[in-house]
């Protein structure tokens, strides 16, 4: 392979990883790009999970064997079976060396210095592959995992030149993984409440819009629990904001615990003392049961005064839900009702008779722009 061809392969690998929007897409782009660059028939990317002492395969691409899924759920190997990822690399780095790639064949070591690895040779033979090149991936100065590319039996065996090129490709993959990590962190910060670690209002808005679209298209039940933590102002005024923040954090933990009872539910802090749970799929009665448990647990918090909790579900008689805004407004109105009557249990929209006051209040005209927290407070302040 000429220098121009290899340069083009490196550029293609980098571009493929840069275009990835999720970690899975990044892993797949790394394996595909490296496999093509080295003219391999198969490629895989694995991560070293130090806490579990294993190499876990993230992705397999190319000519996969029957036991090789593209994104395996549980394909992992004890790291002691591949000591080069720990012992060899550590010794070389400590001496100032570089994490160079090496080649294994179905007959044993071909190029490189880690030494014969029985497990790799056995795997090559079992899966009809003639040779492989293994390139350590170093991220943030530490062994992150490995890039593995193989060729079928009967094709040209990898050589030292291929191993050197694989070392370069592994460095490009490491740079792409670092970029993916940065994007993931930016995404996490954009959709996470900094104090509680729950989702934030932006995350709720995005998920709720998607959920209502599913409801309209498939009829799936969408339920929203909105709650207001009572007593926060008193705690802030008498004990200080640091203590108030601890109350918010404790309630956030309670909300997360209760939300875990509803598969796939999103627990979020909307801002200030306002929180919510968004559930897509579970029956409305299950959501109300969880909301009831949430009220009970909140009432047991040492510093707070419980919560005012409202529930709105498309599975209840609340009329057509054609927008996320209407479901949010219904849950908001139910919460206002709970606060007004000092209810110890959740108020559920649509369950108070044919002339439900919650539904009537929610369907009053509202400003034709997205509501802010201040607008929600004014909404609750209406007589």
mmCIF file of C-alpha atoms in Angstrom:
data_model
loop_
_atom_site.group_PDB
_atom_site.id
_atom_site.type_symbol
_atom_site.label_atom_id
_atom_site.label_comp_id
_atom_site.label_asym_id
_atom_site.label_seq_id
_atom_site.Cartn_x
_atom_site.Cartn_y
_atom_site.Cartn_z
ATOM 1 C CA UNK A 1 0.000 0.000 0.000
ATOM 2 C CA UNK A 2 1.474 3.344 -1.064
ATOM 3 C CA UNK A 3 1.949 6.363 1.180
ATOM 4 C CA UNK A 4 -0.842 8.308 -0.534
ATOM 5 C CA UNK A 5 -3.242 5.417 -0.090
ATOM 6 C CA UNK A 6 -2.373 5.085 3.586
ATOM 7 C CA UNK A 7 -2.736 8.809 4.141
ATOM 8 C CA UNK A 8 -6.178 8.692 2.538
ATOM 9 C CA UNK A 9 -7.091 5.751 4.787
ATOM 10 C CA UNK A 10 -6.014 7.688 7.890
ATOM 11 C CA UNK A 11 -8.042 10.723 6.806
ATOM 12 C CA UNK A 12 -11.097 8.528 6.131
ATOM 13 C CA UNK A 13 -10.788 6.942 9.584
ATOM 14 C CA UNK A 14 -10.536 10.335 11.285
ATOM 15 C CA UNK A 15 -13.467 11.739 9.317
ATOM 16 C CA UNK A 16 -15.621 8.707 10.062
ATOM 17 C CA UNK A 17 -15.072 9.057 13.792
ATOM 18 C CA UNK A 18 -15.574 12.826 13.679
ATOM 19 C CA UNK A 19 -18.975 12.320 12.043
ATOM 20 C CA UNK A 20 -20.124 9.907 14.764
ATOM 21 C CA UNK A 21 -22.832 11.251 17.075
ATOM 22 C CA UNK A 22 -22.833 8.496 19.697
ATOM 23 C CA UNK A 23 -20.161 6.296 21.308
ATOM 24 C CA UNK A 24 -21.468 3.268 19.411
ATOM 25 C CA UNK A 25 -21.174 5.093 16.097
ATOM 26 C CA UNK A 26 -17.649 6.145 17.062
ATOM 27 C CA UNK A 27 -16.612 2.575 17.941
ATOM 28 C CA UNK A 28 -18.037 1.223 14.705
ATOM 29 C CA UNK A 29 -16.359 3.945 12.619
ATOM 30 C CA UNK A 30 -13.028 3.152 14.310
ATOM 31 C CA UNK A 31 -13.232 -0.574 13.606
ATOM 32 C CA UNK A 32 -14.495 -0.140 10.036
ATOM 33 C CA UNK A 33 -11.898 2.494 9.188
ATOM 34 C CA UNK A 34 -9.012 0.474 10.610
ATOM 35 C CA UNK A 35 -10.196 -2.714 8.940
ATOM 36 C CA UNK A 36 -10.347 -1.020 5.545
ATOM 37 C CA UNK A 37 -7.016 0.739 6.031
ATOM 38 C CA UNK A 38 -5.286 -2.574 6.785
ATOM 39 C CA UNK A 39 -7.304 -4.537 4.178
ATOM 40 C CA UNK A 40 -8.558 -6.844 6.883
ATOM 41 C CA UNK A 41 -11.585 -9.122 6.695
ATOM 42 C CA UNK A 42 -12.557 -8.474 10.327
ATOM 43 C CA UNK A 43 -11.953 -5.786 12.932
ATOM 44 C CA UNK A 44 -12.863 -5.246 16.572
ATOM 45 C CA UNK A 45 -12.459 -2.616 19.257
ATOM 46 C CA UNK A 46 -12.131 -3.620 22.908
ATOM 47 C CA UNK A 47 -11.876 -1.677 26.160
ATOM 48 C CA UNK A 48 -9.865 -2.651 29.244
ATOM 49 C CA UNK A 49 -12.192 -2.548 32.242
ATOM 50 C CA UNK A 50 -9.693 -2.327 35.051
ATOM 51 C CA UNK A 51 -12.236 -2.648 37.846
ATOM 52 C CA UNK A 52 -13.505 -5.947 36.416
ATOM 53 C CA UNK A 53 -10.145 -7.207 35.164
ATOM 54 C CA UNK A 54 -11.314 -7.906 31.650
ATOM 55 C CA UNK A 55 -11.148 -6.873 28.017
ATOM 56 C CA UNK A 56 -14.704 -6.176 26.865
ATOM 57 C CA UNK A 57 -15.452 -6.176 23.139
ATOM 58 C CA UNK A 58 -17.360 -3.058 22.119
ATOM 59 C CA UNK A 59 -17.863 -3.760 18.419
ATOM 60 C CA UNK A 60 -17.155 -6.429 15.779
ATOM 61 C CA UNK A 61 -17.306 -5.602 12.065
ATOM 62 C CA UNK A 62 -16.590 -7.422 8.824
ATOM 63 C CA UNK A 63 -16.792 -11.200 8.400
ATOM 64 C CA UNK A 64 -18.067 -12.115 11.846
ATOM 65 C CA UNK A 65 -18.150 -15.644 13.223
ATOM 66 C CA UNK A 66 -21.395 -17.102 14.568
ATOM 67 C CA UNK A 67 -20.497 -16.098 18.130
ATOM 68 C CA UNK A 68 -19.508 -12.507 17.238
ATOM 69 C CA UNK A 69 -22.328 -9.952 17.423
ATOM 70 C CA UNK A 70 -21.775 -6.487 16.004
ATOM 71 C CA UNK A 71 -22.390 -4.870 19.410
ATOM 72 C CA UNK A 72 -21.979 -7.780 21.837
ATOM 73 C CA UNK A 73 -23.735 -7.595 25.173
ATOM 74 C CA UNK A 74 -21.347 -9.824 27.076
ATOM 75 C CA UNK A 75 -18.272 -10.696 24.997
ATOM 76 C CA UNK A 76 -15.401 -10.219 27.423
ATOM 77 C CA UNK A 77 -12.145 -11.987 28.222
ATOM 78 C CA UNK A 78 -10.152 -12.110 31.469
ATOM 79 C CA UNK A 79 -7.251 -9.746 31.054
ATOM 80 C CA UNK A 80 -4.822 -12.333 32.400
ATOM 81 C CA UNK A 81 -5.381 -14.253 29.172
ATOM 82 C CA UNK A 82 -3.858 -11.277 27.325
ATOM 83 C CA UNK A 83 -1.074 -10.123 29.658
ATOM 84 C CA UNK A 84 0.504 -7.896 27.009
ATOM 85 C CA UNK A 85 -2.211 -5.280 27.574
ATOM 86 C CA UNK A 86 -1.037 -4.890 31.170
ATOM 87 C CA UNK A 87 2.406 -6.325 31.818
ATOM 88 C CA UNK A 88 4.131 -5.726 28.490
ATOM 89 C CA UNK A 89 2.743 -2.258 27.914
ATOM 90 C CA UNK A 90 3.375 -1.121 31.479
ATOM 91 C CA UNK A 91 6.996 -2.236 31.346
ATOM 92 C CA UNK A 92 7.601 -0.546 28.001
ATOM 93 C CA UNK A 93 5.957 2.741 28.991
ATOM 94 C CA UNK A 94 7.866 2.806 32.269
ATOM 95 C CA UNK A 95 11.048 2.549 30.219
ATOM 96 C CA UNK A 96 9.943 5.329 27.883
ATOM 97 C CA UNK A 97 8.892 3.047 25.045
ATOM 98 C CA UNK A 98 5.896 3.378 22.719
ATOM 99 C CA UNK A 99 2.800 1.187 22.595
ATOM 100 C CA UNK A 100 3.611 -0.431 19.260
ATOM 101 C CA UNK A 101 1.340 -2.939 17.541
ATOM 102 C CA UNK A 102 2.298 -6.538 16.861
ATOM 103 C CA UNK A 103 1.209 -9.432 14.648
ATOM 104 C CA UNK A 104 -0.016 -12.914 15.578
ATOM 105 C CA UNK A 105 -0.630 -15.729 13.116
ATOM 106 C CA UNK A 106 -2.430 -19.063 13.285
ATOM 107 C CA UNK A 107 1.046 -20.537 13.863
ATOM 108 C CA UNK A 108 2.201 -18.004 16.485
ATOM 109 C CA UNK A 109 3.995 -14.680 16.715
ATOM 110 C CA UNK A 110 4.975 -13.081 13.383
ATOM 111 C CA UNK A 111 6.088 -9.510 14.100
ATOM 112 C CA UNK A 112 6.411 -7.458 17.255
ATOM 113 C CA UNK A 113 7.633 -8.162 20.752
ATOM 114 C CA UNK A 114 4.821 -9.162 23.149
ATOM 115 C CA UNK A 115 5.351 -12.879 22.620
ATOM 116 C CA UNK A 116 3.216 -15.889 21.834
ATOM 117 C CA UNK A 117 -0.412 -15.625 23.005
ATOM 118 C CA UNK A 118 -2.146 -19.007 22.982
ATOM 119 C CA UNK A 119 -5.641 -17.508 23.267
ATOM 120 C CA UNK A 120 -5.239 -15.284 20.219
ATOM 121 C CA UNK A 121 -3.731 -18.103 18.135
ATOM 122 C CA UNK A 122 -6.534 -20.477 19.162
ATOM 123 C CA UNK A 123 -9.152 -17.864 18.281
ATOM 124 C CA UNK A 124 -7.593 -17.331 14.844
ATOM 125 C CA UNK A 125 -7.707 -21.030 14.073
ATOM 126 C CA UNK A 126 -11.236 -21.466 15.438
ATOM 127 C CA UNK A 127 -12.624 -18.621 13.335
ATOM 128 C CA UNK A 128 -10.774 -19.370 10.098
ATOM 129 C CA UNK A 129 -8.398 -16.431 10.231
ATOM 130 C CA UNK A 130 -4.774 -16.583 9.221
ATOM 131 C CA UNK A 131 -3.312 -13.577 11.025
ATOM 132 C CA UNK A 132 -4.156 -10.546 13.102
ATOM 133 C CA UNK A 133 -2.551 -7.276 14.098
ATOM 134 C CA UNK A 134 -3.141 -5.961 17.615
ATOM 135 C CA UNK A 135 -2.651 -2.264 18.347
ATOM 136 C CA UNK A 136 -2.876 -0.914 21.912
ATOM 137 C CA UNK A 137 -4.972 2.231 22.318
ATOM 138 C CA UNK A 138 -3.649 4.825 24.756
ATOM 139 C CA UNK A 139 -6.013 7.505 26.035
ATOM 140 C CA UNK A 140 -5.057 10.207 28.532
ATOM 141 C CA UNK A 141 -1.691 8.512 29.034
ATOM 142 C CA UNK A 142 -3.186 5.160 30.051
ATOM 143 C CA UNK A 143 -3.948 1.891 28.305
ATOM 144 C CA UNK A 144 -7.574 2.211 27.201
ATOM 145 C CA UNK A 145 -7.956 -0.967 25.172
ATOM 146 C CA UNK A 146 -6.983 -2.398 21.823
ATOM 147 C CA UNK A 147 -7.693 -2.318 18.127
ATOM 148 C CA UNK A 148 -7.755 -5.752 16.494
ATOM 149 C CA UNK A 149 -7.747 -6.421 12.737
ATOM 150 C CA UNK A 150 -7.617 -9.908 11.172
ATOM 151 C CA UNK A 151 -7.257 -11.445 7.730
ATOM 152 C CA UNK A 152 -8.786 -14.685 6.516
ATOM 153 C CA UNK A 153 -6.811 -17.887 6.094
ATOM 154 C CA UNK A 154 -5.173 -18.028 2.674
ATOM 155 C CA UNK A 155 -4.646 -14.268 2.376
ATOM 156 C CA UNK A 156 -1.390 -12.373 2.912
ATOM 157 C CA UNK A 157 -0.163 -12.480 6.498
ATOM 158 C CA UNK A 158 0.329 -9.141 8.270
ATOM 159 C CA UNK A 159 3.967 -8.042 8.527
ATOM 160 C CA UNK A 160 6.042 -5.528 10.463
ATOM 161 C CA UNK A 161 5.069 -2.730 8.093
ATOM 162 C CA UNK A 162 1.390 -3.435 8.758
ATOM 163 C CA UNK A 163 2.035 -3.406 12.500
ATOM 164 C CA UNK A 164 3.703 0.005 12.271
ATOM 165 C CA UNK A 165 0.727 1.344 10.307
ATOM 166 C CA UNK A 166 -1.671 -0.147 12.866
ATOM 167 C CA UNK A 167 0.180 1.801 15.570
ATOM 168 C CA UNK A 168 -0.571 5.002 13.666
ATOM 169 C CA UNK A 169 -4.205 4.011 13.206
ATOM 170 C CA UNK A 170 -4.538 3.291 16.942
ATOM 171 C CA UNK A 171 -3.321 6.819 17.690
ATOM 172 C CA UNK A 172 -5.958 8.226 15.324
ATOM 173 C CA UNK A 173 -8.624 6.092 17.016
ATOM 174 C CA UNK A 174 -7.493 7.374 20.427
ATOM 175 C CA UNK A 175 -7.893 10.963 19.232
ATOM 176 C CA UNK A 176 -11.375 10.154 17.930
ATOM 177 C CA UNK A 177 -12.373 8.511 21.206
ATOM 178 C CA UNK A 178 -11.163 11.564 23.127
ATOM 179 C CA UNK A 179 -13.331 13.774 20.908
ATOM 180 C CA UNK A 180 -16.332 11.495 21.517
ATOM 181 C CA UNK A 181 -15.744 11.741 25.263
ATOM 182 C CA UNK A 182 -15.706 15.539 25.062
ATOM 183 C CA UNK A 183 -18.926 15.590 23.038
ATOM 184 C CA UNK A 184 -20.580 13.181 25.484
ATOM 185 C CA UNK A 185 -19.559 15.365 28.393
ATOM 186 C CA UNK A 186 -20.872 18.483 26.659
ATOM 187 C CA UNK A 187 -24.137 16.675 25.929
ATOM 188 C CA UNK A 188 -24.372 15.481 29.527
ATOM 189 C CA UNK A 189 -23.838 18.997 30.865
ATOM 190 C CA UNK A 190 -26.406 20.436 28.460
ATOM 191 C CA UNK A 191 -29.119 18.004 29.588
ATOM 192 C CA UNK A 192 -28.224 17.496 33.270
ATOM 193 C CA UNK A 193 -29.061 19.514 36.365
ATOM 194 C CA UNK A 194 -25.751 20.374 37.996
ATOM 195 C CA UNK A 195 -26.977 20.206 41.605
ATOM 196 C CA UNK A 196 -28.950 16.958 41.639
ATOM 197 C CA UNK A 197 -27.504 15.058 38.680
ATOM 198 C CA UNK A 198 -31.039 14.546 37.341
ATOM 199 C CA UNK A 199 -32.129 15.530 33.851
ATOM 200 C CA UNK A 200 -32.919 19.218 33.351
ATOM 201 C CA UNK A 201 -35.825 21.071 31.732
ATOM 202 C CA UNK A 202 -34.219 20.924 28.298
ATOM 203 C CA UNK A 203 -33.988 17.134 28.489
ATOM 204 C CA UNK A 204 -37.638 16.907 29.570
ATOM 205 C CA UNK A 205 -38.778 19.133 26.709
ATOM 206 C CA UNK A 206 -36.957 16.993 24.138
ATOM 207 C CA UNK A 207 -38.126 13.661 25.579
ATOM 208 C CA UNK A 208 -41.711 14.839 26.085
ATOM 209 C CA UNK A 209 -42.018 16.061 22.498
ATOM 210 C CA UNK A 210 -40.813 12.670 21.267
ATOM 211 C CA UNK A 211 -43.159 10.847 23.650
ATOM 212 C CA UNK A 212 -46.240 12.784 22.547
ATOM 213 C CA UNK A 213 -45.363 12.085 18.913
ATOM 214 C CA UNK A 214 -45.253 8.363 19.769
ATOM 215 C CA UNK A 215 -48.590 8.701 21.547
ATOM 216 C CA UNK A 216 -50.172 10.281 18.481
ATOM 217 C CA UNK A 217 -48.652 7.734 16.107
ATOM 218 C CA UNK A 218 -48.875 4.534 18.162
ATOM 219 C CA UNK A 219 -51.227 5.275 21.033
ATOM 220 C CA UNK A 220 -48.542 4.651 23.666
ATOM 221 C CA UNK A 221 -49.415 5.980 27.131
ATOM 222 C CA UNK A 222 -47.456 9.058 28.214
ATOM 223 C CA UNK A 223 -47.619 10.186 31.835
ATOM 224 C CA UNK A 224 -46.117 13.220 33.527
ATOM 225 C CA UNK A 225 -45.697 13.724 37.261
ATOM 226 C CA UNK A 226 -44.935 17.311 38.292
ATOM 227 C CA UNK A 227 -44.128 18.110 41.897
ATOM 228 C CA UNK A 228 -43.212 21.151 43.926
ATOM 229 C CA UNK A 229 -41.008 20.634 46.991
ATOM 230 C CA UNK A 230 -42.695 22.300 49.964
ATOM 231 C CA UNK A 231 -40.757 24.223 52.581
ATOM 232 C CA UNK A 232 -37.631 25.033 50.576
ATOM 233 C CA UNK A 233 -37.949 28.789 51.116
ATOM 234 C CA UNK A 234 -38.279 28.298 54.857
ATOM 235 C CA UNK A 235 -35.163 26.126 54.913
ATOM 236 C CA UNK A 236 -33.213 28.646 52.827
ATOM 237 C CA UNK A 237 -34.330 31.538 55.057
ATOM 238 C CA UNK A 238 -33.691 29.829 58.397
ATOM 239 C CA UNK A 239 -30.886 27.356 57.704
ATOM 240 C CA UNK A 240 -29.135 28.825 54.668
ATOM 241 C CA UNK A 241 -28.974 27.925 50.985
ATOM 242 C CA UNK A 242 -26.364 25.203 51.518
ATOM 243 C CA UNK A 243 -28.866 23.299 53.671
ATOM 244 C CA UNK A 244 -31.582 24.043 51.097
ATOM 245 C CA UNK A 245 -29.377 22.569 48.404
ATOM 246 C CA UNK A 246 -28.964 19.413 50.471
ATOM 247 C CA UNK A 247 -32.748 19.144 50.712
ATOM 248 C CA UNK A 248 -33.002 19.450 46.935
ATOM 249 C CA UNK A 249 -30.340 16.776 46.500
ATOM 250 C CA UNK A 250 -32.090 14.429 48.937
ATOM 251 C CA UNK A 251 -35.407 14.848 47.207
ATOM 252 C CA UNK A 252 -33.686 14.326 43.863
ATOM 253 C CA UNK A 253 -32.429 10.972 45.166
ATOM 254 C CA UNK A 254 -35.945 10.040 46.310
ATOM 255 C CA UNK A 255 -37.335 10.999 42.909
ATOM 256 C CA UNK A 256 -34.694 8.904 41.159
ATOM 257 C CA UNK A 257 -35.462 5.944 43.409
ATOM 258 C CA UNK A 258 -39.197 6.159 42.711
ATOM 259 C CA UNK A 259 -38.653 6.715 39.003
ATOM 260 C CA UNK A 260 -36.657 3.480 38.832
ATOM 261 C CA UNK A 261 -39.930 1.637 39.525
ATOM 262 C CA UNK A 262 -41.192 2.766 36.116
ATOM 263 C CA UNK A 263 -39.126 1.250 33.281
ATOM 264 C CA UNK A 264 -37.410 3.963 31.255
ATOM 265 C CA UNK A 265 -38.820 6.869 33.285
ATOM 266 C CA UNK A 266 -36.958 10.167 33.187
ATOM 267 C CA UNK A 267 -36.440 11.929 36.537
ATOM 268 C CA UNK A 268 -35.740 15.650 36.218
ATOM 269 C CA UNK A 269 -35.420 18.923 38.062
ATOM 270 C CA UNK A 270 -37.231 21.635 36.152
ATOM 271 C CA UNK A 271 -35.641 24.415 38.187
ATOM 272 C CA UNK A 272 -35.864 25.829 41.706
ATOM 273 C CA UNK A 273 -38.082 23.553 43.792
ATOM 274 C CA UNK A 274 -39.874 21.991 40.781
ATOM 275 C CA UNK A 275 -39.282 18.390 39.703
ATOM 276 C CA UNK A 276 -40.940 15.892 37.391
ATOM 277 C CA UNK A 277 -41.108 12.268 36.267
ATOM 278 C CA UNK A 278 -41.834 11.382 32.643
ATOM 279 C CA UNK A 279 -42.983 7.828 31.944
ATOM 280 C CA UNK A 280 -43.658 6.429 28.473
ATOM 281 C CA UNK A 281 -45.455 3.099 28.281
ATOM 282 C CA UNK A 282 -46.428 2.116 31.854
ATOM 283 C CA UNK A 283 -50.165 2.143 32.725
ATOM 284 C CA UNK A 284 -51.470 5.322 34.339
ATOM 285 C CA UNK A 285 -52.341 3.453 37.552
ATOM 286 C CA UNK A 286 -48.702 2.344 37.916
ATOM 287 C CA UNK A 287 -47.561 5.940 37.537
ATOM 288 C CA UNK A 288 -50.070 7.160 40.119
ATOM 289 C CA UNK A 289 -48.906 4.439 42.520
ATOM 290 C CA UNK A 290 -45.298 5.598 42.136
ATOM 291 C CA UNK A 291 -46.363 9.234 42.602
ATOM 292 C CA UNK A 292 -48.164 8.223 45.797
ATOM 293 C CA UNK A 293 -44.991 6.527 47.057
ATOM 294 C CA UNK A 294 -43.030 9.647 46.116
ATOM 295 C CA UNK A 295 -45.334 11.810 48.241
ATOM 296 C CA UNK A 296 -44.954 9.447 51.178
ATOM 297 C CA UNK A 297 -41.171 9.354 50.967
ATOM 298 C CA UNK A 298 -40.947 13.128 50.506
ATOM 299 C CA UNK A 299 -43.026 13.590 53.654
ATOM 300 C CA UNK A 300 -40.412 11.606 55.573
ATOM 301 C CA UNK A 301 -37.516 13.889 54.636
ATOM 302 C CA UNK A 302 -36.040 15.509 57.708
ATOM 303 C CA UNK A 303 -36.064 19.152 56.602
ATOM 304 C CA UNK A 304 -38.864 19.414 54.053
ATOM 305 C CA UNK A 305 -42.615 19.644 54.282
ATOM 306 C CA UNK A 306 -43.504 17.067 51.646
ATOM 307 C CA UNK A 307 -44.475 17.824 48.067
ATOM 308 C CA UNK A 308 -47.431 19.029 46.084
ATOM 309 C CA UNK A 309 -47.772 16.456 43.318
ATOM 310 C CA UNK A 310 -49.847 16.438 40.132
ATOM 311 C CA UNK A 311 -50.187 13.694 37.530
ATOM 312 C CA UNK A 312 -51.444 13.833 33.951
ATOM 313 C CA UNK A 313 -51.621 10.805 31.680
ATOM 314 C CA UNK A 314 -52.864 10.309 28.157
ATOM 315 C CA UNK A 315 -54.471 7.096 29.452
ATOM 316 C CA UNK A 316 -56.902 9.097 31.612
ATOM 317 C CA UNK A 317 -60.014 11.039 30.442
ATOM 318 C CA UNK A 318 -58.285 14.360 29.808
ATOM 319 C CA UNK A 319 -59.226 14.829 26.161
ATOM 320 C CA UNK A 320 -56.927 14.677 23.133
ATOM 321 C CA UNK A 321 -53.247 15.388 23.819
ATOM 322 C CA UNK A 322 -51.908 16.821 20.590
ATOM 323 C CA UNK A 323 -48.907 18.612 22.081
ATOM 324 C CA UNK A 324 -46.364 18.293 24.851
ATOM 325 C CA UNK A 325 -47.468 21.710 26.082
ATOM 326 C CA UNK A 326 -50.981 20.496 26.905
ATOM 327 C CA UNK A 327 -49.795 17.478 28.898
ATOM 328 C CA UNK A 328 -47.361 19.677 30.801
ATOM 329 C CA UNK A 329 -50.115 22.175 31.529
ATOM 330 C CA UNK A 330 -52.440 19.431 32.782
ATOM 331 C CA UNK A 331 -49.800 18.053 35.171
ATOM 332 C CA UNK A 332 -49.027 21.618 36.260
ATOM 333 C CA UNK A 333 -52.710 22.307 36.959
ATOM 334 C CA UNK A 334 -52.998 19.062 38.950
ATOM 335 C CA UNK A 335 -50.019 20.101 41.009
ATOM 336 C CA UNK A 336 -51.538 23.551 41.601
ATOM 337 C CA UNK A 337 -54.694 21.830 42.796
ATOM 338 C CA UNK A 338 -52.679 19.604 45.151
ATOM 339 C CA UNK A 339 -50.920 22.644 46.582
ATOM 340 C CA UNK A 340 -54.151 24.620 46.955
ATOM 341 C CA UNK A 341 -55.910 21.899 48.958
ATOM 342 C CA UNK A 342 -52.695 20.808 50.768
ATOM 343 C CA UNK A 343 -53.140 17.275 49.430
ATOM 344 C CA UNK A 344 -50.859 14.654 50.950
ATOM 345 C CA UNK A 345 -51.367 12.432 47.901
ATOM 346 C CA UNK A 346 -51.098 13.196 44.192
ATOM 347 C CA UNK A 347 -53.922 14.894 42.353
ATOM 348 C CA UNK A 348 -54.578 13.206 39.013
ATOM 349 C CA UNK A 349 -55.981 15.132 36.057
ATOM 350 C CA UNK A 350 -59.197 13.694 34.639
ATOM 351 C CA UNK A 351 -60.190 11.658 37.698
ATOM 352 C CA UNK A 352 -62.461 14.176 39.437
ATOM 353 C CA UNK A 353 -65.659 13.720 37.476
ATOM 354 C CA UNK A 354 -67.025 14.998 34.165
ATOM 355 C CA UNK A 355 -66.365 18.631 35.075
ATOM 356 C CA UNK A 356 -62.829 18.020 36.335
ATOM 357 C CA UNK A 357 -61.523 21.342 37.755
ATOM 358 C CA UNK A 358 -57.948 20.401 36.833
ATOM 359 C CA UNK A 359 -58.775 19.874 33.166
ATOM 360 C CA UNK A 360 -60.876 23.055 33.137
ATOM 361 C CA UNK A 361 -58.037 25.079 34.640
ATOM 362 C CA UNK A 362 -55.448 23.576 32.286
ATOM 363 C CA UNK A 363 -57.517 24.409 29.226
ATOM 364 C CA UNK A 364 -57.814 28.101 30.032
ATOM 365 C CA UNK A 365 -56.078 30.287 27.419
ATOM 366 C CA UNK A 366 -52.334 30.696 27.943
ATOM 367 C CA UNK A 367 -49.708 33.017 26.439
ATOM 368 C CA UNK A 368 -48.763 31.960 22.876
ATOM 369 C CA UNK A 369 -45.089 31.471 23.765
ATOM 370 C CA UNK A 370 -43.122 28.925 25.748
ATOM 371 C CA UNK A 371 -43.832 29.231 29.445
ATOM 372 C CA UNK A 372 -41.052 30.110 31.832
ATOM 373 C CA UNK A 373 -40.854 29.154 35.494
ATOM 374 C CA UNK A 374 -42.265 32.579 36.391
ATOM 375 C CA UNK A 375 -45.233 32.010 34.071
ATOM 376 C CA UNK A 376 -45.920 28.655 35.724
ATOM 377 C CA UNK A 377 -45.950 30.363 39.108
ATOM 378 C CA UNK A 378 -48.417 32.991 37.825
ATOM 379 C CA UNK A 379 -50.507 30.159 36.360
ATOM 380 C CA UNK A 380 -50.708 28.506 39.781
ATOM 381 C CA UNK A 381 -51.563 31.834 41.388
ATOM 382 C CA UNK A 382 -54.830 32.148 39.490
ATOM 383 C CA UNK A 383 -57.917 31.855 41.748
#
